[in-house]
């Protein structure tokens, strides 16, 4: 997808349902999550404790930070539980020919 701002990240078949996976996209840490038949891309750093969200548990369209149990909505990046109060960026995803592409520009403000 040259010129679109999207970067190839991985083949779709390397993602497992409900298992977050960390990637670097244009120097940005991104967690990809395949859940509910969609792929979501969320910044891979918790806004509360600066730990990797890709090490957390997925439940539906949420990922839980393993350190303090804040959950983030994979669609919006908004925290659903304290102690996190600030959202994390989410990124647009495109799937083409079995490949996952992410545009590493934020759709949410920190």
Short mmCIF file of C-alpha atoms in Angstrom, two decimals:
data_model
loop_
_atom_site.label_atom_id
_atom_site.label_comp_id
_atom_site.label_asym_id
_atom_site.label_seq_id
_atom_site.Cartn_x
_atom_site.Cartn_y
_atom_site.Cartn_z
CA UNK A 1 0.00 0.00 0.00
CA UNK A 2 2.67 2.48 -1.01
CA UNK A 3 1.75 6.12 -0.53
CA UNK A 4 -1.24 5.34 1.70
CA UNK A 5 0.53 5.88 5.00
CA UNK A 6 -0.10 2.24 5.92
CA UNK A 7 2.82 -0.04 6.78
CA UNK A 8 2.88 -3.80 6.33
CA UNK A 9 3.07 -5.37 9.81
CA UNK A 10 2.48 -9.11 9.44
CA UNK A 11 0.48 -11.83 7.74
CA UNK A 12 -2.98 -12.24 9.25
CA UNK A 13 -2.38 -15.91 10.03
CA UNK A 14 0.36 -15.10 12.60
CA UNK A 15 -2.27 -13.51 14.88
CA UNK A 16 -4.16 -15.75 17.28
CA UNK A 17 -7.67 -14.97 18.50
CA UNK A 18 -7.55 -13.07 21.80
CA UNK A 19 -3.74 -13.01 22.05
CA UNK A 20 -2.12 -9.55 21.80
CA UNK A 21 1.13 -9.35 19.87
CA UNK A 22 3.68 -6.52 19.93
CA UNK A 23 5.15 -4.98 16.78
CA UNK A 24 7.12 -1.85 15.94
CA UNK A 25 5.42 0.23 13.24
CA UNK A 26 7.48 3.16 11.99
CA UNK A 27 9.23 3.18 15.38
CA UNK A 28 5.95 3.11 17.33
CA UNK A 29 5.21 0.21 19.71
CA UNK A 30 1.88 -1.27 18.65
CA UNK A 31 -0.13 -4.19 20.02
CA UNK A 32 -2.19 -6.01 17.41
CA UNK A 33 -5.20 -7.91 18.68
CA UNK A 34 -7.41 -10.28 16.70
CA UNK A 35 -10.75 -10.48 18.47
CA UNK A 36 -14.40 -10.69 17.46
CA UNK A 37 -13.33 -11.22 13.81
CA UNK A 38 -11.50 -7.87 13.68
CA UNK A 39 -7.89 -6.75 14.05
CA UNK A 40 -7.25 -3.81 16.35
CA UNK A 41 -4.04 -1.80 16.74
CA UNK A 42 -3.45 0.01 20.03
CA UNK A 43 -0.38 1.75 21.41
CA UNK A 44 1.56 -0.89 23.32
CA UNK A 45 2.29 1.25 26.37
CA UNK A 46 -0.17 1.67 29.24
CA UNK A 47 -0.90 5.35 29.91
CA UNK A 48 -0.72 4.74 33.66
CA UNK A 49 2.39 2.65 34.22
CA UNK A 50 4.34 2.55 30.94
CA UNK A 51 4.21 -1.25 30.69
CA UNK A 52 3.39 -3.33 27.62
CA UNK A 53 -0.33 -3.85 26.95
CA UNK A 54 0.54 -6.77 24.66
CA UNK A 55 1.37 -8.74 27.81
CA UNK A 56 -2.20 -8.29 29.08
CA UNK A 57 -5.39 -10.30 28.77
CA UNK A 58 -8.00 -9.71 26.08
CA UNK A 59 -11.73 -9.92 26.78
CA UNK A 60 -13.91 -9.06 23.81
CA UNK A 61 -12.86 -5.60 22.63
CA UNK A 62 -10.78 -4.79 25.72
CA UNK A 63 -7.20 -5.41 26.79
CA UNK A 64 -6.23 -5.40 30.46
CA UNK A 65 -2.92 -4.02 31.67
CA UNK A 66 -1.24 -6.82 33.60
CA UNK A 67 0.29 -4.52 36.23
CA UNK A 68 -2.69 -2.66 37.75
CA UNK A 69 -5.67 -4.20 35.88
CA UNK A 70 -6.80 -1.09 33.99
CA UNK A 71 -8.77 -2.16 30.92
CA UNK A 72 -8.64 -0.25 27.63
CA UNK A 73 -11.20 -0.29 24.83
CA UNK A 74 -9.42 -1.59 21.71
CA UNK A 75 -11.69 0.52 19.48
CA UNK A 76 -11.10 3.88 21.17
CA UNK A 77 -8.11 3.49 23.49
CA UNK A 78 -10.15 4.86 26.39
CA UNK A 79 -9.53 3.40 29.85
CA UNK A 80 -12.51 1.59 31.36
CA UNK A 81 -11.11 1.09 34.87
CA UNK A 82 -8.80 2.97 37.21
CA UNK A 83 -6.04 3.60 37.92
CA UNK A 84 -5.56 4.61 34.25
CA UNK A 85 -7.37 7.84 33.39
CA UNK A 86 -5.78 8.80 30.04
CA UNK A 87 -6.52 7.01 26.76
CA UNK A 88 -3.82 5.39 24.64
CA UNK A 89 -3.70 5.94 20.87
CA UNK A 90 -5.38 3.50 18.53
CA UNK A 91 -4.35 3.11 14.91
CA UNK A 92 -6.24 2.36 11.70
CA UNK A 93 -5.85 -1.20 10.37
CA UNK A 94 -6.38 -2.56 6.86
CA UNK A 95 -6.38 -6.19 5.83
CA UNK A 96 -5.50 -6.92 2.19
CA UNK A 97 -4.66 -10.28 0.63
CA UNK A 98 -4.08 -11.87 4.03
CA UNK A 99 -1.69 -9.11 5.17
CA UNK A 100 -2.16 -6.64 8.04
CA UNK A 101 -1.30 -2.98 7.49
CA UNK A 102 -1.31 -0.26 10.16
CA UNK A 103 -1.13 3.51 9.86
CA UNK A 104 0.92 4.65 12.84
CA UNK A 105 -0.78 8.00 13.25
CA UNK A 106 -2.95 8.48 16.30
CA UNK A 107 -6.74 8.49 16.16
CA UNK A 108 -6.94 9.60 19.79
CA UNK A 109 -5.17 12.30 21.77
CA UNK A 110 -3.11 11.45 24.81
#
